[in-house]
């Protein structure tokens, strides 16, 4: 069950003996990471802490994004979706902080791509970074509380909100393909 960033970080770590990552690279060309609000909700908050590290959810998002960057390749695109919110306003500031870390990470990644001629070289692997951000959290924020597109529990959204994510995802995946622009 991958509801914590530390689980994603472990599964996609870039070491030669990582059978999970090697298998994913062999069988898939796209991974979508769409979690977040579970990272800060009780009882998952304690579950998601990294043993031996004094960390915040925002720290864990940053570490996970670095791991995802190193796992991506020209053959494996990774999409990261920012988080939605708990309708009870539980830990809203933490979720906003996590989403801000992600947006800043991708801003810096885009700046690095522009500085090196568009390739976006990975920090440790030397391969091209193949990552995309879907900033769903910013788009869904205004419909997360008072006029929420509510799902079956306070952490879930309705079909309409999920379709919005799919629309954003498709836009991001196809926006740079000339025949779809």
PDB file of C-alpha atoms in Angstrom:
ATOM      1  CA  UNK A   1       0.000   0.000   0.000  1.00  0.00           C
ATOM      2  CA  UNK A   2       1.666   3.207  -1.163  1.00  0.00           C
ATOM      3  CA  UNK A   3      -0.044   5.992   0.730  1.00  0.00           C
ATOM      4  CA  UNK A   4       3.162   7.429   2.214  1.00  0.00           C
ATOM      5  CA  UNK A   5       5.871   9.240   0.294  1.00  0.00           C
ATOM      6  CA  UNK A   6       8.496   7.127   2.052  1.00  0.00           C
ATOM      7  CA  UNK A   7       7.002   4.018   0.411  1.00  0.00           C
ATOM      8  CA  UNK A   8       7.295   5.589  -3.045  1.00  0.00           C
ATOM      9  CA  UNK A   9      10.813   6.744  -2.235  1.00  0.00           C
ATOM     10  CA  UNK A  10      11.816   3.226  -1.193  1.00  0.00           C
ATOM     11  CA  UNK A  11      10.169   1.528  -4.175  1.00  0.00           C
ATOM     12  CA  UNK A  12      11.793   3.829  -6.748  1.00  0.00           C
ATOM     13  CA  UNK A  13      15.223   4.241  -5.159  1.00  0.00           C
ATOM     14  CA  UNK A  14      17.999   4.275  -7.727  1.00  0.00           C
ATOM     15  CA  UNK A  15      20.213   1.362  -6.850  1.00  0.00           C
ATOM     16  CA  UNK A  16      21.177  -1.436  -9.208  1.00  0.00           C
ATOM     17  CA  UNK A  17      19.596  -4.119  -7.017  1.00  0.00           C
ATOM     18  CA  UNK A  18      16.171  -2.456  -6.897  1.00  0.00           C
ATOM     19  CA  UNK A  19      14.004  -5.107  -8.534  1.00  0.00           C
ATOM     20  CA  UNK A  20      10.871  -2.943  -8.183  1.00  0.00           C
ATOM     21  CA  UNK A  21      12.345  -0.082 -10.209  1.00  0.00           C
ATOM     22  CA  UNK A  22      13.947  -2.400 -12.750  1.00  0.00           C
ATOM     23  CA  UNK A  23      10.621  -4.176 -13.245  1.00  0.00           C
ATOM     24  CA  UNK A  24       8.714  -0.890 -13.562  1.00  0.00           C
ATOM     25  CA  UNK A  25      11.177   0.390 -16.149  1.00  0.00           C
ATOM     26  CA  UNK A  26      10.765  -2.819 -18.121  1.00  0.00           C
ATOM     27  CA  UNK A  27       6.956  -2.959 -18.000  1.00  0.00           C
ATOM     28  CA  UNK A  28       5.811   0.682 -17.895  1.00  0.00           C
ATOM     29  CA  UNK A  29       6.542   3.976 -19.602  1.00  0.00           C
ATOM     30  CA  UNK A  30       4.442   6.185 -17.285  1.00  0.00           C
ATOM     31  CA  UNK A  31       4.093   6.338 -13.496  1.00  0.00           C
ATOM     32  CA  UNK A  32       1.600   8.708 -11.865  1.00  0.00           C
ATOM     33  CA  UNK A  33       2.232   9.624  -8.221  1.00  0.00           C
ATOM     34  CA  UNK A  34      -1.009  11.038  -6.828  1.00  0.00           C
ATOM     35  CA  UNK A  35      -1.053  10.982  -3.050  1.00  0.00           C
ATOM     36  CA  UNK A  36      -0.413  13.501  -0.335  1.00  0.00           C
ATOM     37  CA  UNK A  37      -3.297  14.255   2.003  1.00  0.00           C
ATOM     38  CA  UNK A  38      -2.864  10.797   3.562  1.00  0.00           C
ATOM     39  CA  UNK A  39       0.650  11.832   4.531  1.00  0.00           C
ATOM     40  CA  UNK A  40      -0.703  14.276   7.122  1.00  0.00           C
ATOM     41  CA  UNK A  41      -3.868  12.599   8.392  1.00  0.00           C
ATOM     42  CA  UNK A  42      -4.182  10.628  11.609  1.00  0.00           C
ATOM     43  CA  UNK A  43      -3.248   7.799  12.105  1.00  0.00           C
ATOM     44  CA  UNK A  44      -1.214   7.827   8.893  1.00  0.00           C
ATOM     45  CA  UNK A  45       0.870  10.784  10.018  1.00  0.00           C
ATOM     46  CA  UNK A  46       2.752   8.602  12.494  1.00  0.00           C
ATOM     47  CA  UNK A  47       2.886   5.726  10.012  1.00  0.00           C
ATOM     48  CA  UNK A  48       4.435   7.927   7.336  1.00  0.00           C
ATOM     49  CA  UNK A  49       7.274   9.212   9.484  1.00  0.00           C
ATOM     50  CA  UNK A  50      10.669   7.981   8.338  1.00  0.00           C
ATOM     51  CA  UNK A  51      12.350   5.978  11.067  1.00  0.00           C
ATOM     52  CA  UNK A  52      15.489   7.631  12.338  1.00  0.00           C
ATOM     53  CA  UNK A  53      14.706  10.965  10.660  1.00  0.00           C
ATOM     54  CA  UNK A  54      13.079  13.986  12.232  1.00  0.00           C
ATOM     55  CA  UNK A  55      11.093  15.097   9.190  1.00  0.00           C
ATOM     56  CA  UNK A  56       8.054  17.012   8.094  1.00  0.00           C
ATOM     57  CA  UNK A  57       5.664  15.983   5.328  1.00  0.00           C
ATOM     58  CA  UNK A  58       7.241  18.713   3.184  1.00  0.00           C
ATOM     59  CA  UNK A  59      10.688  17.175   3.746  1.00  0.00           C
ATOM     60  CA  UNK A  60       9.360  13.817   2.602  1.00  0.00           C
ATOM     61  CA  UNK A  61       7.819  15.346  -0.531  1.00  0.00           C
ATOM     62  CA  UNK A  62      11.190  16.883  -1.384  1.00  0.00           C
ATOM     63  CA  UNK A  63      13.046  13.606  -0.854  1.00  0.00           C
ATOM     64  CA  UNK A  64      10.463  11.736  -2.907  1.00  0.00           C
ATOM     65  CA  UNK A  65      10.695  14.220  -5.777  1.00  0.00           C
ATOM     66  CA  UNK A  66      14.486  13.798  -5.856  1.00  0.00           C
ATOM     67  CA  UNK A  67      14.031  10.026  -5.932  1.00  0.00           C
ATOM     68  CA  UNK A  68      11.477  10.336  -8.735  1.00  0.00           C
ATOM     69  CA  UNK A  69      13.804  12.606 -10.682  1.00  0.00           C
ATOM     70  CA  UNK A  70      16.577  10.030 -10.482  1.00  0.00           C
ATOM     71  CA  UNK A  71      14.200   7.198 -11.419  1.00  0.00           C
ATOM     72  CA  UNK A  72      12.846   8.964 -14.495  1.00  0.00           C
ATOM     73  CA  UNK A  73      14.422   8.397 -17.884  1.00  0.00           C
ATOM     74  CA  UNK A  74      13.589   8.939 -21.551  1.00  0.00           C
ATOM     75  CA  UNK A  75      11.765   5.593 -21.378  1.00  0.00           C
ATOM     76  CA  UNK A  76      10.009   6.239 -18.035  1.00  0.00           C
ATOM     77  CA  UNK A  77       7.969   9.414 -17.557  1.00  0.00           C
ATOM     78  CA  UNK A  78       6.865  10.272 -14.038  1.00  0.00           C
ATOM     79  CA  UNK A  79       3.886  12.517 -13.335  1.00  0.00           C
ATOM     80  CA  UNK A  80       3.527  14.057  -9.879  1.00  0.00           C
ATOM     81  CA  UNK A  81       0.118  15.382  -8.809  1.00  0.00           C
ATOM     82  CA  UNK A  82      -0.145  17.898  -5.992  1.00  0.00           C
ATOM     83  CA  UNK A  83      -2.497  16.983  -3.176  1.00  0.00           C
ATOM     84  CA  UNK A  84      -6.090  17.816  -2.476  1.00  0.00           C
ATOM     85  CA  UNK A  85      -7.405  18.620   0.991  1.00  0.00           C
ATOM     86  CA  UNK A  86      -9.369  17.183   3.891  1.00  0.00           C
ATOM     87  CA  UNK A  87     -12.849  18.766   3.873  1.00  0.00           C
ATOM     88  CA  UNK A  88     -12.645  19.242   7.659  1.00  0.00           C
ATOM     89  CA  UNK A  89      -9.726  21.706   7.211  1.00  0.00           C
ATOM     90  CA  UNK A  90      -7.461  19.151   8.898  1.00  0.00           C
ATOM     91  CA  UNK A  91      -3.783  20.028   8.334  1.00  0.00           C
ATOM     92  CA  UNK A  92      -4.562  22.392   5.426  1.00  0.00           C
ATOM     93  CA  UNK A  93      -1.362  24.392   6.019  1.00  0.00           C
ATOM     94  CA  UNK A  94       0.762  21.232   5.849  1.00  0.00           C
ATOM     95  CA  UNK A  95      -0.859  20.239   2.563  1.00  0.00           C
ATOM     96  CA  UNK A  96      -0.286  23.740   1.163  1.00  0.00           C
ATOM     97  CA  UNK A  97       3.364  23.489   2.245  1.00  0.00           C
ATOM     98  CA  UNK A  98       3.756  20.076   0.583  1.00  0.00           C
ATOM     99  CA  UNK A  99       2.206  21.377  -2.622  1.00  0.00           C
ATOM    100  CA  UNK A 100       4.475  24.432  -2.523  1.00  0.00           C
ATOM    101  CA  UNK A 101       7.546  22.189  -2.246  1.00  0.00           C
ATOM    102  CA  UNK A 102       6.397  20.325  -5.370  1.00  0.00           C
ATOM    103  CA  UNK A 103       5.665  23.481  -7.364  1.00  0.00           C
ATOM    104  CA  UNK A 104       9.059  24.962  -6.408  1.00  0.00           C
ATOM    105  CA  UNK A 105      10.826  21.705  -7.277  1.00  0.00           C
ATOM    106  CA  UNK A 106       9.326  21.732 -10.765  1.00  0.00           C
ATOM    107  CA  UNK A 107      10.042  25.445 -11.178  1.00  0.00           C
ATOM    108  CA  UNK A 108      13.699  24.767 -10.376  1.00  0.00           C
ATOM    109  CA  UNK A 109      13.692  21.729 -12.652  1.00  0.00           C
ATOM    110  CA  UNK A 110      12.316  23.826 -15.516  1.00  0.00           C
ATOM    111  CA  UNK A 111      14.935  26.499 -14.850  1.00  0.00           C
ATOM    112  CA  UNK A 112      17.673  23.845 -14.975  1.00  0.00           C
ATOM    113  CA  UNK A 113      16.263  22.501 -18.268  1.00  0.00           C
ATOM    114  CA  UNK A 114      16.361  25.978 -19.749  1.00  0.00           C
ATOM    115  CA  UNK A 115      19.918  26.533 -18.485  1.00  0.00           C
ATOM    116  CA  UNK A 116      21.259  23.313 -20.014  1.00  0.00           C
ATOM    117  CA  UNK A 117      19.513  23.623 -23.359  1.00  0.00           C
ATOM    118  CA  UNK A 118      16.343  21.706 -22.595  1.00  0.00           C
ATOM    119  CA  UNK A 119      17.608  18.322 -21.442  1.00  0.00           C
ATOM    120  CA  UNK A 120      17.101  18.571 -17.725  1.00  0.00           C
ATOM    121  CA  UNK A 121      19.972  16.345 -16.638  1.00  0.00           C
ATOM    122  CA  UNK A 122      19.375  14.196 -13.538  1.00  0.00           C
ATOM    123  CA  UNK A 123      21.518  14.951 -10.510  1.00  0.00           C
ATOM    124  CA  UNK A 124      22.916  11.475  -9.920  1.00  0.00           C
ATOM    125  CA  UNK A 125      22.085   9.322 -12.904  1.00  0.00           C
ATOM    126  CA  UNK A 126      23.282  11.611 -15.688  1.00  0.00           C
ATOM    127  CA  UNK A 127      20.152  10.724 -17.646  1.00  0.00           C
ATOM    128  CA  UNK A 128      17.513  13.087 -18.929  1.00  0.00           C
ATOM    129  CA  UNK A 129      14.805  13.981 -16.404  1.00  0.00           C
ATOM    130  CA  UNK A 130      11.346  13.018 -17.664  1.00  0.00           C
ATOM    131  CA  UNK A 131       8.923  14.444 -15.110  1.00  0.00           C
ATOM    132  CA  UNK A 132       5.664  16.357 -15.306  1.00  0.00           C
ATOM    133  CA  UNK A 133       3.716  18.268 -12.661  1.00  0.00           C
ATOM    134  CA  UNK A 134      -0.074  18.283 -12.487  1.00  0.00           C
ATOM    135  CA  UNK A 135      -0.848  21.020  -9.955  1.00  0.00           C
ATOM    136  CA  UNK A 136      -4.289  19.697  -9.125  1.00  0.00           C
ATOM    137  CA  UNK A 137      -4.080  20.957  -5.527  1.00  0.00           C
ATOM    138  CA  UNK A 138      -4.071  24.595  -6.662  1.00  0.00           C
ATOM    139  CA  UNK A 139      -6.992  24.054  -9.022  1.00  0.00           C
ATOM    140  CA  UNK A 140      -9.147  22.084  -6.559  1.00  0.00           C
ATOM    141  CA  UNK A 141      -8.423  24.278  -3.500  1.00  0.00           C
ATOM    142  CA  UNK A 142     -11.469  26.547  -3.916  1.00  0.00           C
ATOM    143  CA  UNK A 143     -13.764  23.511  -4.229  1.00  0.00           C
ATOM    144  CA  UNK A 144     -12.279  21.648  -1.255  1.00  0.00           C
ATOM    145  CA  UNK A 145     -14.151  23.141   1.678  1.00  0.00           C
ATOM    146  CA  UNK A 146     -17.358  25.214   1.549  1.00  0.00           C
ATOM    147  CA  UNK A 147     -18.484  24.155  -1.944  1.00  0.00           C
ATOM    148  CA  UNK A 148     -16.586  20.879  -1.957  1.00  0.00           C
ATOM    149  CA  UNK A 149     -16.848  18.356  -4.731  1.00  0.00           C
ATOM    150  CA  UNK A 150     -17.351  15.754  -2.023  1.00  0.00           C
ATOM    151  CA  UNK A 151     -16.668  12.057  -2.215  1.00  0.00           C
ATOM    152  CA  UNK A 152     -17.523   9.220   0.151  1.00  0.00           C
ATOM    153  CA  UNK A 153     -15.217  10.347   3.014  1.00  0.00           C
ATOM    154  CA  UNK A 154     -13.718  13.737   3.995  1.00  0.00           C
ATOM    155  CA  UNK A 155     -10.471  12.948   2.150  1.00  0.00           C
ATOM    156  CA  UNK A 156     -12.078  11.879  -1.134  1.00  0.00           C
ATOM    157  CA  UNK A 157     -13.454  13.962  -3.974  1.00  0.00           C
ATOM    158  CA  UNK A 158     -16.355  13.384  -6.366  1.00  0.00           C
ATOM    159  CA  UNK A 159     -16.245  12.005  -9.870  1.00  0.00           C
ATOM    160  CA  UNK A 160     -16.305  15.573 -11.217  1.00  0.00           C
ATOM    161  CA  UNK A 161     -13.111  16.422  -9.326  1.00  0.00           C
ATOM    162  CA  UNK A 162     -11.431  13.213 -10.465  1.00  0.00           C
ATOM    163  CA  UNK A 163     -12.349  13.992 -14.072  1.00  0.00           C
ATOM    164  CA  UNK A 164     -10.749  17.401 -13.616  1.00  0.00           C
ATOM    165  CA  UNK A 165      -7.513  15.648 -12.646  1.00  0.00           C
ATOM    166  CA  UNK A 166      -7.718  13.430 -15.729  1.00  0.00           C
ATOM    167  CA  UNK A 167      -8.303  16.492 -17.920  1.00  0.00           C
ATOM    168  CA  UNK A 168      -5.261  18.225 -16.408  1.00  0.00           C
ATOM    169  CA  UNK A 169      -3.191  15.071 -16.791  1.00  0.00           C
ATOM    170  CA  UNK A 170      -4.076  14.681 -20.466  1.00  0.00           C
ATOM    171  CA  UNK A 171      -3.289  18.345 -21.096  1.00  0.00           C
ATOM    172  CA  UNK A 172       0.159  17.972 -19.517  1.00  0.00           C
ATOM    173  CA  UNK A 173       0.946  14.741 -21.348  1.00  0.00           C
ATOM    174  CA  UNK A 174      -0.032  16.069 -24.775  1.00  0.00           C
ATOM    175  CA  UNK A 175       0.797  19.790 -24.616  1.00  0.00           C
ATOM    176  CA  UNK A 176       4.238  19.445 -26.206  1.00  0.00           C
ATOM    177  CA  UNK A 177       3.198  17.105 -29.020  1.00  0.00           C
ATOM    178  CA  UNK A 178       2.731  19.284 -32.137  1.00  0.00           C
ATOM    179  CA  UNK A 179      -0.135  17.312 -33.657  1.00  0.00           C
ATOM    180  CA  UNK A 180      -2.184  17.771 -30.438  1.00  0.00           C
ATOM    181  CA  UNK A 181      -1.463  21.435 -29.790  1.00  0.00           C
TER     182      UNK A 181
END
